[in-house]
Amino acid sequence: MTESTIAPAEVGHVACIGAGVIGGGWVAHFLARGYRVTAWDPADDAAEKLHRLVELAWPALTELGLAEGASRENLTVAATLEDAVAEAEFVQESAPEDLDLKRDLLARIDAATPAGVVISSSTSGFTMTEMQDRCPTPQRLVVGHPFNPPYLIPLVEVVGGESTEDWAVRWASEFFEVAGKSVITMDREVPGFIANRLQEAIWREALHMVANGEATVEQIDASITEGPGLRWPLFGPCLTFHLAGGEGGMAHMLDHFGPSLKAPWTRLEAPELTSELRDRMVDGCEEASGGRPIPELVAERDQAVIAVMRAMQQVRGTR
Amino acid sequence: MTESTIAPAEVGHVACIGAGVIGGGWVAHFLARGYRVTAWDPADDAAEKLHRLVELAWPALTELGLAEGASRENLTVAATLEDAVAEAEFVQESAPEDLDLKRDLLARIDAATPAGVVISSSTSGFTMTEMQDRCPTPQRLVVGHPFNPPYLIPLVEVVGGESTEDWAVRWASEFFEVAGKSVITMDREVPGFIANRLQEAIWREALHMVANGEATVEQIDASITEGPGLRWPLFGPCLTFHLAGGEGGMAHMLDHFGPSLKAPWTRLEAPELTSELRDRMVDGCEEASGGRPIPELVAERDQAVIAVMRAMQQVRGTR
């Protein structure tokens, strides 16, 4: 199969298959970025729900700044899947998480989509290798995993399956960047990708705590919104802990808290803290922080926490 | 043992034992809230490091707004532990995470602290039951677990040990509230408390991914800062997923993604999604959201995400 003939930056027309919370969120995002969007969803009330979702998202998108030419008028709801993708220059599939359904649906999409057009799936956890095996041209299928709501959260994780060709992964990553997303391109398939594995670990621990009566839903949420949740928008878990080690950074943190790693603090088993893993974390933090000294990072983190707290006070104050 | 004779709101003098990143952070916090603080730390360069930490924190604290009478001049570094606590009306211990060290240290603190004064430990994971057994009056010892940096992150988790009396837990919770913290009072000891269990689950999954070469430190951090980390400052993991279910909320989310719970998305084993757990989550979200309808929550979340993204852009823009 040959590489797509259209450049990522030249795409003007996107098809969205499936128009629930995620698919509809993609529709809102692409509309706001100035694309023409053709959507299709088998549900009877899909068009109505989709329009409601776009209405609900539009004030936020307007506030963020619409792209030139962006308009809700650029949305067409197609009568069939085949109509929806017939002239698409990119296709995003966001059907329910049902492997068999997705395998069939992606095969149908693939059969109906013009040659060379990249098809991306919003799946939250299936690998493309599992999903692409019924497709006539699986080479152009990738995972493009967004976060809710896709019209606001920048992250998209891009990864191909065994039958995906490299150009499709590259094309999709570039397209998503052009379309205003933050892209993580993965070089291998990992169930749940990256962010879902991390948030799923939190989620499962939370469910265990609620199941055991150790904490309530309200306590769990407060423990994040009043605690680590205020730090993560700036630095993420690694650089956050880089700052927990004082001026010694990640190295001191791992050497000091290393033994606690085995403590029964979560039901998730700890990995062996080998010297190799230790070095990988230390070097990774050095790299991710651009080698900036800890006091500079601390000052920036403090600014970020204050800004986040103020923003939350303002948002909550308008209730 | 009788209840403390001083009311939480009347405390003017606090002792901080241990002055590393956490202990020093507490010192900065209490100074900014207008308390007189006496600190002690056995390290030779403790006073110098402590002053540097307070200096580094003070601009952020000033920006947030200092309490009346707040001044760095209100800090005394004592020559001995006994001097430090002799006139304290509240004691916060923040020694390294070493159980034996903490057991001895808390016993020394307890022996030297005036009767009826509450003593709190910053331990990130030991239970007070484990730590208080060498104390002459263990009734007044509680865990008051902060988050780094304690001068900014509001959360404190308060919980007693088996020998702790209820009044001490109540007193400490009230005192921390008065001192400007957000308090979660736990009714039982759980290793790692609540927030640490949640962030430890993320952390271990991240370490596993790095150890296996599945993701780099930079990808892990970006997957949070560009993804779920933008949602958590407002709602926490439970209400965030309440919104992932569309207008059906947590109930629809669990019914739809329930089967995915068993998927190999993290090394943490999933709990059984019993109907009891399901109902507890659904009811908990209803309660935690104050019964507000989903579209209202969605609009609020969108405002929060935009505010957080803008704040981060601004902070990063000044690099």
XYZ file of C-alpha atoms in Angstrom:
638
model
C 0.000 0.000 0.000
C 1.307 3.453 -0.861
C 1.593 6.361 1.455
C -1.282 8.821 1.689
C -1.211 11.338 -1.129
C -2.604 14.135 0.984
C -0.308 15.927 3.417
C -1.471 16.086 7.045
C -1.620 19.879 6.891
C -3.879 19.815 3.821
C -6.685 17.775 5.338
C -9.984 19.655 5.267
C -12.555 16.927 5.660
C -12.714 14.436 8.513
C -15.135 11.568 9.139
C -16.111 10.581 12.680
C -17.652 7.139 13.063
C -19.488 6.756 16.363
C -20.867 9.855 18.059
C -21.092 9.156 21.772
C -19.127 11.075 24.411
C -15.779 10.412 22.721
C -16.848 10.450 19.074
C -18.972 13.533 19.655
C -16.055 15.139 21.467
C -13.867 14.528 18.417
C -16.551 16.092 16.225
C -16.559 19.209 18.416
C -12.769 19.342 18.344
C -12.461 19.034 14.572
C -15.235 21.589 13.997
C -13.499 24.046 16.305
C -10.240 23.552 14.425
C -11.987 24.501 11.194
C -12.510 21.087 9.581
C -15.578 19.924 7.760
C -16.865 16.886 9.623
C -19.115 14.085 8.482
C -20.384 11.941 11.346
C -22.226 8.677 11.481
C -23.644 6.705 14.391
C -26.178 3.866 14.232
C -28.273 5.106 17.198
C -31.718 6.534 16.389
C -31.191 9.667 18.460
C -27.518 10.052 17.464
C -27.922 13.291 15.498
C -29.862 14.945 18.286
C -27.385 13.853 20.987
C -24.449 14.890 18.833
C -25.830 18.363 18.287
C -26.475 18.704 22.023
C -22.897 17.654 22.801
C -21.476 20.138 20.306
C -23.692 22.890 21.750
C -22.464 22.089 25.237
C -18.816 22.144 24.148
C -18.969 25.219 21.923
C -18.756 27.935 24.624
C -15.532 26.382 25.944
C -14.150 26.047 22.431
C -15.097 29.622 21.587
C -13.382 30.804 24.749
C -10.248 28.880 23.783
C -10.341 30.456 20.329
C -11.828 28.922 17.203
C -9.738 28.336 14.090
C -10.440 30.480 11.055
C -13.576 29.313 9.324
C -14.631 27.102 12.228
C -18.372 26.649 12.364
C -20.951 24.236 13.667
C -22.461 24.497 10.185
C -19.578 22.381 8.907
C -21.109 19.284 10.488
C -23.003 16.787 8.381
C -24.649 13.721 9.854
C -24.544 10.993 7.230
C -27.229 8.370 6.746
C -24.781 5.511 6.356
C -21.212 4.713 7.348
C -20.316 4.444 3.667
C -21.665 7.944 2.965
C -19.753 9.301 5.950
C -16.313 8.153 4.826
C -16.781 8.423 1.034
C -14.913 11.720 0.758
C -13.013 11.706 4.022
C -9.338 12.635 4.149
C -9.024 11.183 7.640
C -11.297 8.867 9.644
C -11.620 8.648 13.440
C -13.576 5.677 14.801
C -15.069 5.930 18.313
C -17.423 2.983 18.692
C -18.169 1.290 22.031
C -15.382 -0.831 23.549
C -16.407 -4.178 22.106
C -13.656 -6.020 20.273
C -15.836 -7.938 17.882
C -17.858 -4.857 17.047
C -14.716 -2.837 16.413
C -13.148 -5.524 14.222
C -16.200 -5.603 11.989
C -16.683 -1.872 12.015
C -13.064 -1.116 11.115
C -13.285 -3.640 8.258
C -16.391 -1.850 6.957
C -14.734 1.534 7.322
C -11.590 0.300 5.599
C -13.572 -1.116 2.682
C -15.441 2.174 2.136
C -12.678 4.722 2.722
C -10.696 6.100 -0.267
C -7.295 4.473 -0.765
C -4.394 5.950 1.197
C -6.574 7.715 3.776
C -5.505 6.991 7.349
C -8.060 5.443 9.712
C -7.631 5.915 13.448
C -9.402 4.226 16.352
C -10.225 5.863 19.699
C -10.086 2.518 21.487
C -9.153 2.923 25.121
C -7.394 -0.380 25.363
C -7.550 -2.814 22.455
C -4.429 -3.075 20.349
C -4.633 -2.361 16.634
C -3.185 -5.828 16.041
C -6.319 -7.299 17.642
C -8.648 -5.031 15.713
C -7.239 -4.826 12.189
C -7.279 -8.481 11.159
C -10.511 -8.319 9.140
C -9.482 -5.174 7.259
C -8.708 -5.355 3.538
C -5.912 -2.751 3.868
C -4.800 -2.894 7.524
C -1.584 -1.017 6.670
C -3.278 2.363 7.177
C -5.003 1.659 10.497
C -3.655 3.189 13.698
C -4.793 3.768 17.244
C -5.301 7.450 18.054
C -6.360 7.311 21.664
C -7.821 10.562 23.025
C -8.905 11.647 26.504
C -12.258 12.873 27.571
C -13.213 15.467 26.504
C -11.311 15.158 23.206
C -12.175 18.762 22.377
C -10.139 20.010 25.354
C -7.627 17.460 26.601
C -4.660 17.659 24.218
C -3.250 14.144 24.616
C -3.521 11.591 21.807
C -1.548 8.352 21.991
C -0.660 7.043 18.549
C 0.480 3.487 17.879
C 0.180 1.020 15.039
C -0.555 -2.696 14.950
C 1.537 -5.495 13.470
C 0.090 -4.910 9.999
C 0.289 -1.124 10.187
C 2.958 0.489 8.038
C 5.270 3.080 9.549
C 4.133 5.857 7.230
C 0.595 5.627 8.632
C 1.815 6.056 12.222
C 3.977 9.002 11.161
C 1.165 10.536 9.112
C -1.351 10.229 11.953
C 1.042 11.707 14.514
C 1.713 14.651 12.250
C -1.969 15.112 11.457
C -2.986 15.153 15.123
C -0.285 17.748 15.839
C -1.557 19.913 13.008
C -5.068 19.444 14.379
C -3.956 20.901 17.699
C -3.343 17.795 19.778
C -0.376 16.772 21.958
C 0.888 13.507 20.529
C 2.747 10.647 22.150
C 3.885 8.239 19.441
C 4.526 4.797 20.898
C 6.958 2.404 19.258
C 5.223 -0.709 20.566
C 1.753 -1.874 21.552
C 1.139 -1.928 25.296
C -2.367 -2.794 26.523
C -3.983 0.442 27.737
C -1.152 2.512 26.163
C 0.512 4.840 28.686
C -1.922 7.267 30.298
C -4.709 4.721 30.662
C -2.403 2.316 32.451
C -1.496 5.065 34.884
C -5.011 6.288 35.492
C -6.322 2.728 35.558
C -3.871 1.924 38.364
C -5.305 4.840 40.371
C -8.833 3.837 39.469
C -8.433 0.216 40.543
C -6.812 1.198 43.820
C -9.717 3.604 44.378
C -12.263 0.871 43.652
C -10.483 -1.469 46.071
C -10.608 1.189 48.780
C -14.301 1.837 48.250
C -15.038 -1.911 48.101
C -13.243 -2.412 51.439
C -14.811 0.597 53.123
C -11.358 2.174 53.535
C -12.389 5.439 51.885
C -15.448 7.066 50.375
C -15.784 8.404 46.848
C -15.681 11.891 48.307
C -12.490 11.247 50.289
C -10.791 9.702 47.264
C -11.605 12.658 45.072
C -10.607 15.163 47.760
C -7.327 13.336 48.334
C -6.442 14.079 44.703
C -7.989 17.527 44.167
C -6.503 18.886 47.416
C -3.282 16.905 47.046
C -1.236 15.452 44.186
C -3.796 16.580 41.581
C -2.587 20.136 42.092
C 0.955 19.179 41.104
C 0.389 16.954 38.091
C -0.747 19.544 35.511
C 2.779 20.936 35.370
C 5.218 18.101 35.920
C 3.614 14.654 35.952
C 4.460 11.932 38.486
C 8.174 11.557 37.658
C 9.297 15.172 37.842
C 6.968 15.669 40.811
C 8.931 13.028 42.708
C 12.161 14.496 41.337
C 11.253 17.440 43.600
C 10.413 15.216 46.572
C 14.082 14.410 47.008
C 15.053 17.931 47.920
C 18.154 19.243 46.210
C 19.243 15.649 45.579
C 16.356 15.127 43.161
C 15.208 11.739 41.880
C 18.451 10.043 42.934
C 17.985 11.020 46.571
C 14.276 10.292 46.388
C 14.822 6.721 45.158
C 17.652 6.095 47.611
C 15.564 7.446 50.504
C 12.120 6.090 49.663
C 13.369 2.986 47.857
C 12.633 0.690 50.796
C 9.094 2.118 51.106
C 8.453 0.894 47.592
C 7.859 -2.540 49.074
C 5.433 -1.212 51.693
C 1.807 -2.315 51.319
C 0.733 1.116 50.111
C -1.240 -0.176 47.186
C -2.342 -3.559 45.984
C -0.125 -3.103 42.934
C 3.114 -5.016 43.360
C 6.260 -2.963 43.232
C 8.874 -3.585 40.565
C 12.385 -4.521 41.640
C 14.280 -1.279 42.087
C 17.376 -2.433 40.227
C 20.281 -0.053 39.789
C 19.396 -0.026 36.109
C 15.845 1.154 36.816
C 17.160 3.668 39.309
C 19.539 5.114 36.728
C 16.886 5.151 34.062
C 14.611 7.203 36.316
C 17.384 9.553 37.388
C 18.601 10.104 33.825
C 15.040 10.412 32.583
C 14.277 13.174 35.086
C 17.461 14.971 34.151
C 16.430 14.828 30.525
C 12.757 15.658 31.059
C 13.654 18.685 33.170
C 16.133 19.887 30.575
C 18.787 19.661 33.276
C 17.347 22.673 35.089
C 18.412 22.891 38.735
C 15.953 21.786 41.421
C 15.412 25.239 42.995
C 14.332 26.568 39.601
C 11.932 23.646 39.176
C 10.606 24.162 42.704
C 9.887 27.813 42.025
C 8.098 26.907 38.805
C 6.090 24.154 40.484
C 5.061 26.598 43.197
C 3.856 29.093 40.595
C 1.910 26.328 38.901
C 0.279 25.073 42.097
C -0.756 28.602 43.033
C -2.129 29.216 39.548
C -4.076 25.949 39.617
C -5.465 26.605 43.096
C -6.558 30.115 42.100
C -8.146 28.856 38.922
C -10.058 26.194 40.854
C -11.229 28.731 43.439
C -12.545 30.880 40.630
C -14.297 28.001 38.876
C -15.828 26.743 42.123
C -16.749 30.274 43.152
C -19.130 30.645 40.226
C -21.253 27.660 41.283
C -5.051 11.462 79.682
C -7.100 14.616 79.568
C -7.954 16.584 76.487
C -5.694 19.443 75.445
C -6.438 22.592 77.443
C -5.634 24.897 74.547
C -8.203 25.334 71.800
C -6.978 24.696 68.221
C -7.717 28.299 67.275
C -5.615 29.634 70.141
C -2.368 27.933 69.191
C 0.402 30.463 68.611
C 3.568 28.392 68.947
C 4.384 25.290 66.937
C 7.413 22.976 67.105
C 8.717 21.259 63.967
C 11.011 18.299 64.556
C 12.999 17.390 61.458
C 13.694 20.095 58.874
C 14.219 18.416 55.517
C 11.963 18.980 52.501
C 8.799 18.101 54.425
C 9.685 19.433 57.874
C 11.077 22.608 56.352
C 7.938 22.910 54.240
C 5.833 22.738 57.403
C 8.019 25.450 58.958
C 7.408 27.709 55.956
C 3.675 26.991 56.094
C 3.309 27.727 59.814
C 5.397 30.901 59.531
C 3.232 32.117 56.653
C 0.112 31.479 58.718
C 1.476 33.696 61.480
C 2.710 31.099 63.972
C 5.890 31.261 65.978
C 7.900 28.190 65.037
C 10.679 26.409 66.852
C 12.498 23.882 64.712
C 15.063 21.222 65.477
C 17.004 18.879 63.230
C 20.105 16.857 64.104
C 21.961 17.618 60.848
C 24.937 19.972 61.098
C 23.800 22.161 58.234
C 20.110 21.980 59.174
C 19.689 25.646 60.099
C 21.282 26.810 56.871
C 19.224 24.428 54.704
C 16.073 25.379 56.561
C 16.599 29.062 56.015
C 17.280 28.433 52.331
C 14.079 26.422 52.010
C 12.029 29.134 53.722
C 13.620 31.768 51.470
C 12.737 29.728 48.406
C 9.131 29.280 49.548
C 8.498 32.797 50.771
C 7.773 34.494 47.405
C 5.045 31.928 46.702
C 3.642 32.341 50.208
C 3.719 36.117 49.928
C 1.908 35.915 46.622
C -0.745 33.700 48.201
C -1.146 36.165 51.051
C 0.541 35.993 54.443
C -1.476 35.901 57.657
C -1.396 38.947 59.910
C 1.877 39.092 61.806
C 3.503 36.418 59.635
C 7.259 36.816 59.519
C 10.365 34.778 58.897
C 11.644 36.368 62.112
C 9.279 34.126 64.036
C 11.515 31.127 63.368
C 13.852 29.847 66.067
C 16.199 26.937 65.479
C 16.613 25.148 68.802
C 19.810 23.468 69.949
C 18.065 20.359 71.241
C 14.823 18.527 70.621
C 13.855 19.144 74.228
C 14.340 22.901 73.850
C 12.297 22.869 70.664
C 9.174 21.345 72.180
C 9.419 22.800 75.718
C 6.841 25.519 75.076
C 5.116 24.128 72.013
C 1.349 24.112 71.742
C 1.507 21.675 68.825
C 4.309 19.447 67.517
C 4.824 18.227 63.946
C 7.439 15.496 63.453
C 8.968 15.058 59.984
C 11.954 12.734 60.409
C 13.172 10.362 57.674
C 11.006 7.306 56.926
C 12.708 4.843 59.255
C 10.382 3.044 61.631
C 12.846 2.473 64.422
C 14.092 6.026 64.251
C 10.552 7.374 64.364
C 9.546 5.161 67.297
C 12.453 6.433 69.366
C 12.083 10.011 68.228
C 8.366 10.153 68.993
C 9.032 8.695 72.452
C 11.604 11.443 73.085
C 9.233 14.109 71.784
C 6.394 12.741 73.887
C 8.539 12.726 77.042
C 9.586 16.360 76.532
C 6.332 17.942 75.315
C 4.002 19.643 77.826
C 1.029 17.509 78.872
C -2.054 17.655 76.693
C -0.241 19.026 73.639
C -0.982 17.076 70.462
C 1.942 15.524 68.564
C 1.546 14.771 64.866
C 3.775 12.754 62.530
C 4.319 13.492 58.824
C 5.019 9.814 58.099
C 4.139 8.926 54.533
C 3.193 5.371 55.311
C 3.790 4.005 58.811
C 0.738 3.679 61.009
C 0.636 5.470 64.339
C -0.014 2.093 65.975
C 3.421 0.962 64.767
C 5.112 4.171 65.878
C 3.559 5.072 69.231
C 4.397 1.981 71.314
C 7.422 3.459 73.076
C 5.631 6.708 73.967
C 4.786 7.441 77.614
C 1.485 9.125 76.626
C 0.581 7.687 73.204
C -2.995 8.937 73.576
C -2.099 12.311 72.051
C -0.150 11.085 69.026
C -1.687 11.263 65.556
C -0.583 11.024 61.958
C -0.908 14.327 60.088
C 0.299 13.375 56.638
C 1.029 16.332 54.330
C 1.958 16.575 50.662
C 4.991 18.166 49.174
C 5.291 21.087 49.408
C 3.382 21.337 52.721
C 3.382 25.133 52.423
C 1.220 24.966 49.293
C -0.592 21.663 48.918
C -3.602 21.870 51.236
C -4.160 18.167 51.927
C -3.443 16.669 55.350
C -4.621 13.153 56.186
C -5.305 12.740 59.893
C -5.640 9.370 61.596
C -4.902 7.981 65.057
C -3.332 4.733 66.188
C -4.784 2.089 68.494
C -3.630 3.973 71.576
C -4.674 7.393 70.306
C -7.726 8.906 71.986
C -10.500 10.354 69.854
C -10.101 13.861 71.208
C -6.563 14.045 69.823
C -7.718 13.127 66.311
C -10.530 15.679 66.526
C -8.202 18.333 67.952
C -5.582 17.789 65.248
C -8.163 17.870 62.464
C -9.560 21.122 63.784
C -6.108 22.615 64.286
C -4.999 21.817 60.729
C -8.199 23.386 59.373
C -7.555 26.524 61.418
C -3.975 26.476 60.122
C -5.276 26.619 56.564
C -5.093 22.991 55.498
C -7.672 20.740 53.808
C -8.219 17.818 56.158
C -9.315 14.269 55.512
C -9.962 12.551 58.826
C -9.760 8.792 58.451
C -11.630 6.495 60.817
C -9.172 3.629 60.416
C -5.509 3.022 59.691
C -4.778 2.028 56.110
C -1.120 1.655 55.069
C -0.248 4.674 52.927
C -3.511 6.405 53.908
C -5.581 7.476 50.871
C -3.695 9.810 48.525
C -0.389 7.962 48.838
C -2.031 4.687 47.909
C -3.450 6.338 44.813
C -0.281 8.090 43.747
C 1.791 5.054 44.684
C -0.318 2.953 42.319
C 0.489 5.399 39.506
C 4.122 5.520 40.532
C 4.590 1.759 40.573
C 2.893 1.348 37.220
C 5.192 4.090 35.876
C 8.265 2.329 37.270
C 7.144 -0.953 35.715
C 6.763 0.755 32.335
C 10.185 2.336 32.523
C 11.736 -0.931 33.744
C 10.216 -2.775 30.768
C 11.120 -0.117 28.228
C 7.426 0.449 27.480
C 7.636 4.203 28.055
C 10.198 6.840 28.922
C 10.087 9.192 31.889
C 9.250 11.991 29.490
C 6.357 10.081 27.887
C 4.962 9.145 31.287
C 5.000 12.717 32.500
C 3.548 14.042 29.240
C 0.795 11.428 29.337
C -0.348 12.967 32.622
C 0.349 16.677 32.074
C -1.306 16.658 28.633
C -3.996 14.198 29.675
C -5.740 13.208 32.907
C -3.605 15.601 34.990
C -5.578 18.478 33.487
C -8.848 17.071 34.826
C -7.885 16.016 38.348
C -7.447 19.420 40.018
C -11.204 19.964 39.867
C -12.925 16.617 40.263
C -10.590 13.758 41.191
C -10.689 10.309 39.583
C -14.246 9.357 40.594
C -16.160 12.410 39.413
C -13.904 12.527 36.350
C -15.152 9.085 35.374
C -18.695 10.109 36.368
C -18.411 12.389 33.318
C -16.976 9.649 31.101
C -20.358 7.952 31.070
C -22.085 10.742 29.193
C -25.446 11.740 30.531
C -25.724 8.345 32.222
C -22.854 9.217 34.585
C -21.002 6.701 36.755
C -23.737 4.082 36.364
C -23.394 4.044 32.577
C -19.620 4.247 32.837
C -19.375 1.164 35.064
C -21.904 -0.760 33.000
C -20.091 0.133 29.764
C -16.445 -0.115 30.851
C -17.037 -2.753 33.533
C -15.705 -5.591 31.376
C -12.579 -3.547 30.525
C -11.789 -3.518 34.226
C -10.381 -7.011 33.774
C -8.230 -5.970 30.819
C -4.455 -6.080 31.348
C -4.205 -2.291 31.472
C -2.087 -2.188 34.583
C -0.283 -4.734 36.700
C -2.694 -3.939 39.536
C -5.391 -6.583 39.787
C -8.924 -5.346 39.412
C -11.422 -5.744 42.234
C -14.595 -7.734 41.607
C -17.159 -5.266 40.297
C -19.986 -6.508 42.522
C -23.363 -4.809 42.365
C -22.629 -3.518 45.840
C -19.404 -1.819 44.689
C -21.192 -0.510 41.628
C -23.923 1.050 43.756
C -21.422 2.469 46.202
C -19.601 4.225 43.347
C -22.804 5.478 41.754
C -24.229 6.742 45.041
C -20.870 8.201 46.016
C -20.671 10.214 42.790
C -24.204 11.431 43.279
C -23.296 12.591 46.757
C -19.887 14.018 45.873
C -21.376 16.019 43.012
C -24.152 17.353 45.216
C -26.603 15.754 42.806
C -25.791 18.356 40.157
C -26.785 17.260 36.649
C -24.057 16.012 34.312
C -24.251 18.888 31.786
C -23.629 21.344 34.609
C -20.625 19.301 35.773
C -19.342 19.055 32.200
C -19.490 22.816 31.771
C -17.658 23.298 35.041
C -15.007 20.724 34.154
C -14.477 22.442 30.822
C -13.957 25.785 32.546
C -11.481 24.150 34.896
C -9.501 22.433 32.141
C -9.264 25.661 30.196
C -8.179 27.560 33.298
C -5.538 24.945 34.119
C -4.228 24.861 30.543
C -4.000 28.650 30.438
C -2.279 28.785 33.799
C 0.259 26.177 32.663
C 0.901 28.042 29.411
C 1.600 31.162 31.416
C 3.910 29.404 33.880
C 5.804 27.635 31.093
C 5.922 30.820 29.051
C 8.038 32.574 31.669
C 10.828 29.980 31.483
